[in-house]
Amino acid sequence: MALKGPVTFIASPDGTAEVMDRGTSALAKAGTGDVLAGIVGALLAQGLSPRDAAALGCALHAEAGRAAAAALTDICVAAEDLITHLPDAIRAIES
C-alpha cells in the first residue's frame, strides 16, 4: 500500500514501511495518480512483488515529476508529461 503525498509511505502487510521524500508539487495535478497506478501495474505485470512494485513505482513517479518540472516548471507539468519523462526517471534511479 502506498500513501502518496510530498512524503510517500509504502507499507507491507508484514508491518515494514518505507518512506520516500522525493515528491514535488508538480505531481499535484489531475491524472498523475493514474500514471502512478499504470507504472505500478506495469511493474507488477513484469513480476515484481507488490511491495517492490509500489516502492519502485513511487520512486519512478517522483523522479519523472522532477524531470518534467525541470523542463516545464512545476506549474506547467501535466500527467502526460510524466510518461514523456519516465526514461529520465529510469536513468536517474539507475545511476
Short mmCIF file of C-alpha atoms in Angstrom, two decimals:
data_model
loop_
_atom_site.label_atom_id
_atom_site.label_comp_id
_atom_site.label_asym_id
_atom_site.label_seq_id
_atom_site.Cartn_x
_atom_site.Cartn_y
_atom_site.Cartn_z
CA MET A 1 0.00 0.00 0.00
CA ALA A 2 1.24 3.50 -0.78
CA LEU A 3 0.05 6.67 0.91
CA LYS A 4 1.05 9.29 -1.64
CA GLY A 5 1.93 12.88 -0.87
CA PRO A 6 5.01 15.11 -0.74
CA VAL A 7 6.31 12.34 1.50
CA THR A 8 5.11 8.89 0.44
CA PHE A 9 4.74 5.96 2.82
CA ILE A 10 4.88 2.44 1.41
CA ALA A 11 3.66 -0.24 3.83
CA SER A 12 3.71 -4.02 3.60
CA PRO A 13 1.35 -6.50 5.26
CA ASP A 14 4.28 -7.73 7.38
CA GLY A 15 4.42 -4.32 9.08
CA THR A 16 7.51 -2.95 7.36
CA ALA A 17 7.32 0.54 5.89
CA GLU A 18 9.43 2.69 3.66
CA VAL A 19 9.45 6.48 3.32
CA MET A 20 10.16 8.24 0.02
CA ASP A 21 10.53 12.01 0.15
CA ARG A 22 11.28 12.87 -3.49
CA GLY A 23 7.78 14.17 -4.29
CA THR A 24 7.24 17.53 -5.96
CA SER A 25 4.31 19.91 -6.25
CA ALA A 26 4.43 19.24 -9.98
CA LEU A 27 2.67 15.95 -9.18
CA ALA A 28 -0.31 17.66 -7.54
CA LYS A 29 -2.31 17.56 -10.76
CA ALA A 30 -5.28 15.65 -12.10
CA GLY A 31 -4.29 12.36 -13.66
CA THR A 32 -0.86 11.97 -12.09
CA GLY A 33 -2.16 9.31 -9.71
CA ASP A 34 -3.47 7.39 -12.71
CA VAL A 35 0.02 7.50 -14.20
CA LEU A 36 1.40 6.15 -10.91
CA ALA A 37 -1.15 3.33 -10.95
CA GLY A 38 -0.12 2.46 -14.50
CA ILE A 39 3.56 2.39 -13.58
CA VAL A 40 2.90 0.15 -10.58
CA GLY A 41 0.64 -2.10 -12.66
CA ALA A 42 3.31 -2.45 -15.34
CA LEU A 43 5.90 -3.38 -12.71
CA LEU A 44 3.53 -5.98 -11.25
CA ALA A 45 2.99 -7.41 -14.73
CA GLN A 46 6.77 -7.74 -15.07
CA GLY A 47 6.86 -9.93 -11.97
CA LEU A 48 7.80 -7.56 -9.14
CA SER A 49 6.27 -8.20 -5.74
CA PRO A 50 3.51 -5.78 -4.74
CA ARG A 51 5.81 -4.06 -2.22
CA ASP A 52 8.68 -3.71 -4.69
CA ALA A 53 6.34 -2.53 -7.46
CA ALA A 54 4.86 0.12 -5.15
CA ALA A 55 8.27 1.31 -3.95
CA LEU A 56 9.87 1.43 -7.39
CA GLY A 57 6.72 2.85 -8.97
CA CYS A 58 6.58 5.69 -6.45
CA ALA A 59 10.27 6.42 -6.95
CA LEU A 60 9.94 6.46 -10.75
CA HIS A 61 6.81 8.63 -10.50
CA ALA A 62 8.61 11.15 -8.28
CA GLU A 63 11.71 11.27 -10.49
CA ALA A 64 9.59 11.67 -13.64
CA GLY A 65 7.79 14.55 -11.92
CA ARG A 66 11.10 16.18 -11.04
CA ALA A 67 12.42 15.77 -14.59
CA ALA A 68 9.20 17.16 -16.08
CA ALA A 69 9.27 20.10 -13.67
CA ALA A 70 12.89 20.85 -14.59
CA ALA A 71 11.89 21.01 -18.24
CA LEU A 72 8.48 22.69 -17.91
CA THR A 73 8.21 24.26 -14.38
CA ASP A 74 6.07 22.85 -11.57
CA ILE A 75 3.02 24.76 -12.76
CA CYS A 76 3.11 23.56 -16.36
CA VAL A 77 3.53 19.82 -15.77
CA ALA A 78 0.56 17.70 -16.88
CA ALA A 79 0.03 13.99 -16.30
CA GLU A 80 1.14 13.02 -19.79
CA ASP A 81 4.46 14.80 -19.23
CA LEU A 82 5.33 12.16 -16.63
CA ILE A 83 5.19 9.50 -19.29
CA THR A 84 7.47 11.54 -21.55
CA HIS A 85 9.99 11.92 -18.72
CA LEU A 86 9.85 8.31 -17.49
CA PRO A 87 13.12 7.42 -19.32
CA ASP A 88 14.80 10.29 -17.43
CA ALA A 89 13.46 8.82 -14.19
CA ILE A 90 14.81 5.37 -15.01
CA ARG A 91 18.24 6.82 -15.79
CA ALA A 92 18.21 8.82 -12.53
CA ILE A 93 17.39 5.74 -10.47
CA GLU A 94 19.89 3.53 -12.29
CA SER A 95 22.76 5.93 -11.61
#
